[in-house]
Amino acid sequence: MLRNLKIIWRGMIPENPVFILALGLCSTLAVTSKVENAFFMSVIVGLTTIVTSVICSLLRYKISFRFRLLSYMLIVVTAVITAEQLLKLYYPEIARELGAYVSLVVTNCIVMGRMESYASSHTAKESFCDALGVSLGYMMVLLAISTVREVLGNGTVWNLAVMPEEFIPCRVFSSPPGAFIVFELFLFLTNWLRSFGRKN
């Protein structure tokens, strides 16, 4: 149990896929203008990562090393198509807002990276914990960035007003440059905390 918790923790913080490993940056910057969009994207990426990692682990002795990448891609494509169709069925408005970014989860380095670097050489239980930790770490980043951007750019969180009436939204945070600004601020804070921790 303790080992599993350590695996989850490692994926969330010490090996955070965005701030530490610098993976999945395109979706991180593209869908974080609203908390709602960030939440659904992180859920899709998370479920895809978990499902594909577990399947990869279960089939690791049956997949030829020569054809492993092709096999991994087929597993990812199947999971993403399933998630995309379910999103269109139950949340069509969100599916329209996210647009092609859901389909591009197929090329997300987080999903393929966990399959290749971890799930292909560990048990299904360990792979599940690793994928869960990475997914939670990814979700934390997206929700943090999207919350700052939506509050400063619109004065809302999940389309609910949270700022006083006299608040004047700074629309730059709703634009692509705003994504870079907020991301860089969080990245600076992350690196500062890491360096501070090493000194102590």
PDB file of C-alpha atoms in Angstrom:
ATOM      1  CA  MET A   1       0.000   0.000   0.000  1.00  0.00           C
ATOM      2  CA  LEU A   2       2.768   2.428   0.943  1.00  0.00           C
ATOM      3  CA  ARG A   3       4.628   1.615  -2.272  1.00  0.00           C
ATOM      4  CA  ASN A   4       1.522   2.364  -4.329  1.00  0.00           C
ATOM      5  CA  LEU A   5       1.054   5.700  -2.568  1.00  0.00           C
ATOM      6  CA  LYS A   6       4.683   6.571  -3.272  1.00  0.00           C
ATOM      7  CA  ILE A   7       4.176   5.795  -6.964  1.00  0.00           C
ATOM      8  CA  ILE A   8       1.089   8.036  -7.075  1.00  0.00           C
ATOM      9  CA  TRP A   9       2.883  10.838  -5.215  1.00  0.00           C
ATOM     10  CA  ARG A  10       5.883  10.647  -7.543  1.00  0.00           C
ATOM     11  CA  GLY A  11       3.692  11.138 -10.598  1.00  0.00           C
ATOM     12  CA  MET A  12       1.833  14.049  -9.020  1.00  0.00           C
ATOM     13  CA  ILE A  13       4.719  16.136  -7.653  1.00  0.00           C
ATOM     14  CA  PRO A  14       8.370  15.030  -8.106  1.00  0.00           C
ATOM     15  CA  GLU A  15       7.739  13.893 -11.700  1.00  0.00           C
ATOM     16  CA  ASN A  16       4.852  16.197 -12.563  1.00  0.00           C
ATOM     17  CA  PRO A  17       4.271  15.733 -16.309  1.00  0.00           C
ATOM     18  CA  VAL A  18       3.935  19.446 -17.092  1.00  0.00           C
ATOM     19  CA  PHE A  19       6.110  21.442 -14.705  1.00  0.00           C
ATOM     20  CA  ILE A  20       8.895  18.878 -14.224  1.00  0.00           C
ATOM     21  CA  LEU A  21       8.914  16.690 -17.357  1.00  0.00           C
ATOM     22  CA  ALA A  22       7.546  19.404 -19.705  1.00  0.00           C
ATOM     23  CA  LEU A  23       5.054  17.068 -21.422  1.00  0.00           C
ATOM     24  CA  GLY A  24       1.592  17.879 -22.752  1.00  0.00           C
ATOM     25  CA  LEU A  25       2.334  21.593 -23.058  1.00  0.00           C
ATOM     26  CA  CYS A  26       0.158  22.167 -26.144  1.00  0.00           C
ATOM     27  CA  SER A  27      -3.078  21.097 -24.466  1.00  0.00           C
ATOM     28  CA  THR A  28      -2.017  22.815 -21.242  1.00  0.00           C
ATOM     29  CA  LEU A  29      -1.771  26.181 -22.981  1.00  0.00           C
ATOM     30  CA  ALA A  30      -4.658  25.689 -25.404  1.00  0.00           C
ATOM     31  CA  VAL A  31      -7.566  24.635 -23.167  1.00  0.00           C
ATOM     32  CA  THR A  32      -6.922  26.530 -19.931  1.00  0.00           C
ATOM     33  CA  SER A  33      -8.835  29.715 -20.697  1.00  0.00           C
ATOM     34  CA  LYS A  34     -11.791  28.224 -18.776  1.00  0.00           C
ATOM     35  CA  VAL A  35     -11.842  25.911 -15.757  1.00  0.00           C
ATOM     36  CA  GLU A  36     -14.623  23.848 -17.288  1.00  0.00           C
ATOM     37  CA  ASN A  37     -12.611  23.075 -20.426  1.00  0.00           C
ATOM     38  CA  ALA A  38      -9.469  22.343 -18.399  1.00  0.00           C
ATOM     39  CA  PHE A  39     -11.362  19.916 -16.166  1.00  0.00           C
ATOM     40  CA  PHE A  40     -12.827  17.899 -19.028  1.00  0.00           C
ATOM     41  CA  MET A  41      -9.528  17.814 -20.922  1.00  0.00           C
ATOM     42  CA  SER A  42      -7.657  16.614 -17.836  1.00  0.00           C
ATOM     43  CA  VAL A  43     -10.287  13.923 -17.239  1.00  0.00           C
ATOM     44  CA  ILE A  44      -9.994  12.714 -20.834  1.00  0.00           C
ATOM     45  CA  VAL A  45      -6.196  12.666 -20.760  1.00  0.00           C
ATOM     46  CA  GLY A  46      -6.234  11.045 -17.320  1.00  0.00           C
ATOM     47  CA  LEU A  47      -8.653   8.260 -18.212  1.00  0.00           C
ATOM     48  CA  THR A  48      -6.804   7.628 -21.471  1.00  0.00           C
ATOM     49  CA  THR A  49      -3.471   7.427 -19.640  1.00  0.00           C
ATOM     50  CA  ILE A  50      -4.833   5.053 -16.999  1.00  0.00           C
ATOM     51  CA  VAL A  51      -6.639   2.736 -19.432  1.00  0.00           C
ATOM     52  CA  THR A  52      -3.771   2.554 -21.923  1.00  0.00           C
ATOM     53  CA  SER A  53      -1.147   2.010 -19.216  1.00  0.00           C
ATOM     54  CA  VAL A  54      -3.069  -0.870 -17.646  1.00  0.00           C
ATOM     55  CA  ILE A  55      -3.723  -2.513 -21.028  1.00  0.00           C
ATOM     56  CA  CYS A  56      -0.087  -2.059 -22.030  1.00  0.00           C
ATOM     57  CA  SER A  57       1.051  -3.649 -18.771  1.00  0.00           C
ATOM     58  CA  LEU A  58      -1.287  -6.622 -19.176  1.00  0.00           C
ATOM     59  CA  LEU A  59      -0.055  -7.215 -22.744  1.00  0.00           C
ATOM     60  CA  ARG A  60       3.631  -6.420 -22.142  1.00  0.00           C
ATOM     61  CA  TYR A  61       4.763 -10.031 -22.633  1.00  0.00           C
ATOM     62  CA  LYS A  62       2.537 -10.571 -25.659  1.00  0.00           C
ATOM     63  CA  ILE A  63       3.580  -7.510 -27.694  1.00  0.00           C
ATOM     64  CA  SER A  64       6.676  -7.970 -29.813  1.00  0.00           C
ATOM     65  CA  PHE A  65       9.372  -5.386 -29.063  1.00  0.00           C
ATOM     66  CA  ARG A  66       9.628  -4.690 -32.791  1.00  0.00           C
ATOM     67  CA  PHE A  67       5.953  -3.715 -33.039  1.00  0.00           C
ATOM     68  CA  ARG A  68       5.498  -2.163 -29.607  1.00  0.00           C
ATOM     69  CA  LEU A  69       5.094   1.468 -30.726  1.00  0.00           C
ATOM     70  CA  LEU A  70       2.535   0.549 -33.375  1.00  0.00           C
ATOM     71  CA  SER A  71       0.665  -1.545 -30.814  1.00  0.00           C
ATOM     72  CA  TYR A  72       0.764   1.268 -28.258  1.00  0.00           C
ATOM     73  CA  MET A  73      -0.590   3.703 -30.830  1.00  0.00           C
ATOM     74  CA  LEU A  74      -3.511   1.395 -31.655  1.00  0.00           C
ATOM     75  CA  ILE A  75      -4.346   1.113 -27.952  1.00  0.00           C
ATOM     76  CA  VAL A  76      -4.214   4.904 -27.528  1.00  0.00           C
ATOM     77  CA  VAL A  77      -6.297   5.587 -30.649  1.00  0.00           C
ATOM     78  CA  THR A  78      -9.004   3.174 -29.482  1.00  0.00           C
ATOM     79  CA  ALA A  79      -9.164   4.791 -26.035  1.00  0.00           C
ATOM     80  CA  VAL A  80      -9.228   8.347 -27.409  1.00  0.00           C
ATOM     81  CA  ILE A  81     -11.928   7.621 -29.980  1.00  0.00           C
ATOM     82  CA  THR A  82     -14.070   6.034 -27.264  1.00  0.00           C
ATOM     83  CA  ALA A  83     -13.570   9.035 -24.955  1.00  0.00           C
ATOM     84  CA  GLU A  84     -14.297  11.489 -27.764  1.00  0.00           C
ATOM     85  CA  GLN A  85     -17.552   9.785 -28.727  1.00  0.00           C
ATOM     86  CA  LEU A  86     -18.711   9.629 -25.102  1.00  0.00           C
ATOM     87  CA  LEU A  87     -17.934  13.334 -24.675  1.00  0.00           C
ATOM     88  CA  LYS A  88     -19.932  14.199 -27.808  1.00  0.00           C
ATOM     89  CA  LEU A  89     -22.811  12.069 -26.583  1.00  0.00           C
ATOM     90  CA  TYR A  90     -23.079  13.411 -23.020  1.00  0.00           C
ATOM     91  CA  TYR A  91     -21.433  16.853 -23.225  1.00  0.00           C
ATOM     92  CA  PRO A  92     -21.804  18.082 -26.822  1.00  0.00           C
ATOM     93  CA  GLU A  93     -21.132  21.748 -25.942  1.00  0.00           C
ATOM     94  CA  ILE A  94     -17.862  20.901 -24.231  1.00  0.00           C
ATOM     95  CA  ALA A  95     -16.927  18.675 -27.168  1.00  0.00           C
ATOM     96  CA  ARG A  96     -17.471  21.605 -29.537  1.00  0.00           C
ATOM     97  CA  GLU A  97     -15.383  23.953 -27.395  1.00  0.00           C
ATOM     98  CA  LEU A  98     -12.491  21.531 -27.072  1.00  0.00           C
ATOM     99  CA  GLY A  99     -12.726  20.719 -30.766  1.00  0.00           C
ATOM    100  CA  ALA A 100      -9.706  18.991 -32.258  1.00  0.00           C
ATOM    101  CA  TYR A 101      -7.773  19.031 -28.997  1.00  0.00           C
ATOM    102  CA  VAL A 102      -9.572  15.879 -27.851  1.00  0.00           C
ATOM    103  CA  SER A 103      -8.463  14.008 -30.966  1.00  0.00           C
ATOM    104  CA  LEU A 104      -4.929  15.281 -30.453  1.00  0.00           C
ATOM    105  CA  VAL A 105      -4.743  13.383 -27.149  1.00  0.00           C
ATOM    106  CA  VAL A 106      -3.545  10.566 -29.430  1.00  0.00           C
ATOM    107  CA  THR A 107      -0.271  12.466 -29.849  1.00  0.00           C
ATOM    108  CA  ASN A 108      -0.022  13.568 -26.205  1.00  0.00           C
ATOM    109  CA  CYS A 109       3.463  12.697 -24.939  1.00  0.00           C
ATOM    110  CA  ILE A 110       2.134  11.945 -21.452  1.00  0.00           C
ATOM    111  CA  VAL A 111       0.023   9.005 -22.633  1.00  0.00           C
ATOM    112  CA  MET A 112       2.637   7.399 -24.858  1.00  0.00           C
ATOM    113  CA  GLY A 113       5.456   8.267 -22.467  1.00  0.00           C
ATOM    114  CA  ARG A 114       3.945   6.406 -19.514  1.00  0.00           C
ATOM    115  CA  MET A 115       3.295   3.347 -21.657  1.00  0.00           C
ATOM    116  CA  GLU A 116       6.841   3.218 -22.975  1.00  0.00           C
ATOM    117  CA  SER A 117       8.762   4.220 -19.849  1.00  0.00           C
ATOM    118  CA  TYR A 118       6.702   2.539 -17.125  1.00  0.00           C
ATOM    119  CA  ALA A 119       3.744   0.339 -18.062  1.00  0.00           C
ATOM    120  CA  SER A 120       5.765  -1.786 -20.479  1.00  0.00           C
ATOM    121  CA  SER A 121       7.986  -3.009 -17.640  1.00  0.00           C
ATOM    122  CA  HIS A 122       5.744  -3.008 -14.548  1.00  0.00           C
ATOM    123  CA  THR A 123       2.673  -4.808 -13.241  1.00  0.00           C
ATOM    124  CA  ALA A 124      -0.844  -3.635 -13.991  1.00  0.00           C
ATOM    125  CA  LYS A 125      -1.323  -2.448 -10.399  1.00  0.00           C
ATOM    126  CA  GLU A 126       1.878  -0.413 -10.435  1.00  0.00           C
ATOM    127  CA  SER A 127       1.053   0.965 -13.884  1.00  0.00           C
ATOM    128  CA  PHE A 128      -2.390   1.998 -12.664  1.00  0.00           C
ATOM    129  CA  CYS A 129      -0.873   3.872  -9.708  1.00  0.00           C
ATOM    130  CA  ASP A 130       1.725   5.538 -11.922  1.00  0.00           C
ATOM    131  CA  ALA A 131      -0.877   6.626 -14.478  1.00  0.00           C
ATOM    132  CA  LEU A 132      -3.191   7.849 -11.713  1.00  0.00           C
ATOM    133  CA  GLY A 133      -0.443   9.959 -10.159  1.00  0.00           C
ATOM    134  CA  VAL A 134       0.565  11.468 -13.487  1.00  0.00           C
ATOM    135  CA  SER A 135      -3.087  12.150 -14.338  1.00  0.00           C
ATOM    136  CA  LEU A 136      -3.718  13.882 -11.011  1.00  0.00           C
ATOM    137  CA  GLY A 137      -0.558  15.940 -11.483  1.00  0.00           C
ATOM    138  CA  TYR A 138      -1.710  16.952 -14.962  1.00  0.00           C
ATOM    139  CA  MET A 139      -5.166  17.867 -13.644  1.00  0.00           C
ATOM    140  CA  MET A 140      -3.691  19.961 -10.828  1.00  0.00           C
ATOM    141  CA  VAL A 141      -1.672  22.006 -13.311  1.00  0.00           C
ATOM    142  CA  LEU A 142      -4.555  22.562 -15.729  1.00  0.00           C
ATOM    143  CA  LEU A 143      -6.986  23.549 -12.984  1.00  0.00           C
ATOM    144  CA  ALA A 144      -4.459  25.915 -11.382  1.00  0.00           C
ATOM    145  CA  ILE A 145      -3.638  27.692 -14.643  1.00  0.00           C
ATOM    146  CA  SER A 146      -7.259  27.826 -15.828  1.00  0.00           C
ATOM    147  CA  THR A 147      -8.477  29.189 -12.484  1.00  0.00           C
ATOM    148  CA  VAL A 148      -6.017  32.083 -12.598  1.00  0.00           C
ATOM    149  CA  ARG A 149      -6.754  32.802 -16.252  1.00  0.00           C
ATOM    150  CA  GLU A 150     -10.545  32.679 -15.900  1.00  0.00           C
ATOM    151  CA  VAL A 151     -10.622  34.747 -12.714  1.00  0.00           C
ATOM    152  CA  LEU A 152      -8.332  37.473 -14.070  1.00  0.00           C
ATOM    153  CA  GLY A 153      -9.645  37.314 -17.624  1.00  0.00           C
ATOM    154  CA  ASN A 154     -13.395  37.041 -16.944  1.00  0.00           C
ATOM    155  CA  GLY A 155     -13.939  37.375 -13.205  1.00  0.00           C
ATOM    156  CA  THR A 156     -15.529  33.930 -13.122  1.00  0.00           C
ATOM    157  CA  VAL A 157     -14.800  30.322 -12.142  1.00  0.00           C
ATOM    158  CA  TRP A 158     -16.703  27.643 -14.066  1.00  0.00           C
ATOM    159  CA  ASN A 159     -18.799  30.529 -15.479  1.00  0.00           C
ATOM    160  CA  LEU A 160     -19.844  31.668 -11.987  1.00  0.00           C
ATOM    161  CA  ALA A 161     -19.003  35.257 -11.025  1.00  0.00           C
ATOM    162  CA  VAL A 162     -16.477  35.365  -8.176  1.00  0.00           C
ATOM    163  CA  MET A 163     -15.200  38.930  -8.414  1.00  0.00           C
ATOM    164  CA  PRO A 164     -16.923  42.156  -7.271  1.00  0.00           C
ATOM    165  CA  GLU A 165     -18.951  44.129  -9.805  1.00  0.00           C
ATOM    166  CA  GLU A 166     -16.323  46.872 -10.031  1.00  0.00           C
ATOM    167  CA  PHE A 167     -13.680  44.347 -11.134  1.00  0.00           C
ATOM    168  CA  ILE A 168     -12.421  45.044 -14.655  1.00  0.00           C
ATOM    169  CA  PRO A 169     -11.337  41.821 -16.407  1.00  0.00           C
ATOM    170  CA  CYS A 170      -7.896  41.778 -17.953  1.00  0.00           C
ATOM    171  CA  ARG A 171      -8.706  40.157 -21.287  1.00  0.00           C
ATOM    172  CA  VAL A 172      -5.087  39.323 -22.053  1.00  0.00           C
ATOM    173  CA  PHE A 173      -5.393  36.350 -19.688  1.00  0.00           C
ATOM    174  CA  SER A 174      -8.153  34.920 -21.883  1.00  0.00           C
ATOM    175  CA  SER A 175      -5.879  35.102 -24.920  1.00  0.00           C
ATOM    176  CA  PRO A 176      -2.981  32.809 -25.936  1.00  0.00           C
ATOM    177  CA  PRO A 177      -0.325  35.221 -24.575  1.00  0.00           C
ATOM    178  CA  GLY A 178      -2.099  35.038 -21.209  1.00  0.00           C
ATOM    179  CA  ALA A 179      -1.603  31.277 -21.183  1.00  0.00           C
ATOM    180  CA  PHE A 180       2.152  31.733 -21.575  1.00  0.00           C
ATOM    181  CA  ILE A 181       2.267  34.406 -18.871  1.00  0.00           C
ATOM    182  CA  VAL A 182       0.443  32.298 -16.277  1.00  0.00           C
ATOM    183  CA  PHE A 183       2.331  29.139 -17.233  1.00  0.00           C
ATOM    184  CA  GLU A 184       5.697  30.875 -16.871  1.00  0.00           C
ATOM    185  CA  LEU A 185       4.717  32.289 -13.482  1.00  0.00           C
ATOM    186  CA  PHE A 186       3.757  28.836 -12.206  1.00  0.00           C
ATOM    187  CA  LEU A 187       6.920  27.356 -13.714  1.00  0.00           C
ATOM    188  CA  PHE A 188       9.043  29.998 -11.974  1.00  0.00           C
ATOM    189  CA  LEU A 189       7.292  29.255  -8.671  1.00  0.00           C
ATOM    190  CA  THR A 190       7.823  25.511  -9.126  1.00  0.00           C
ATOM    191  CA  ASN A 191      11.532  25.900  -9.848  1.00  0.00           C
ATOM    192  CA  TRP A 192      11.942  28.304  -6.923  1.00  0.00           C
ATOM    193  CA  LEU A 193      10.294  25.853  -4.535  1.00  0.00           C
ATOM    194  CA  ARG A 194      12.476  23.011  -5.841  1.00  0.00           C
ATOM    195  CA  SER A 195      15.665  25.025  -5.389  1.00  0.00           C
ATOM    196  CA  PHE A 196      14.528  26.162  -1.952  1.00  0.00           C
ATOM    197  CA  GLY A 197      13.850  22.548  -0.977  1.00  0.00           C
ATOM    198  CA  ARG A 198      17.309  21.425  -2.120  1.00  0.00           C
ATOM    199  CA  LYS A 199      18.983  24.130  -0.051  1.00  0.00           C
ATOM    200  CA  ASN A 200      17.157  22.960   3.056  1.00  0.00           C
TER     201      ASN A 200
END
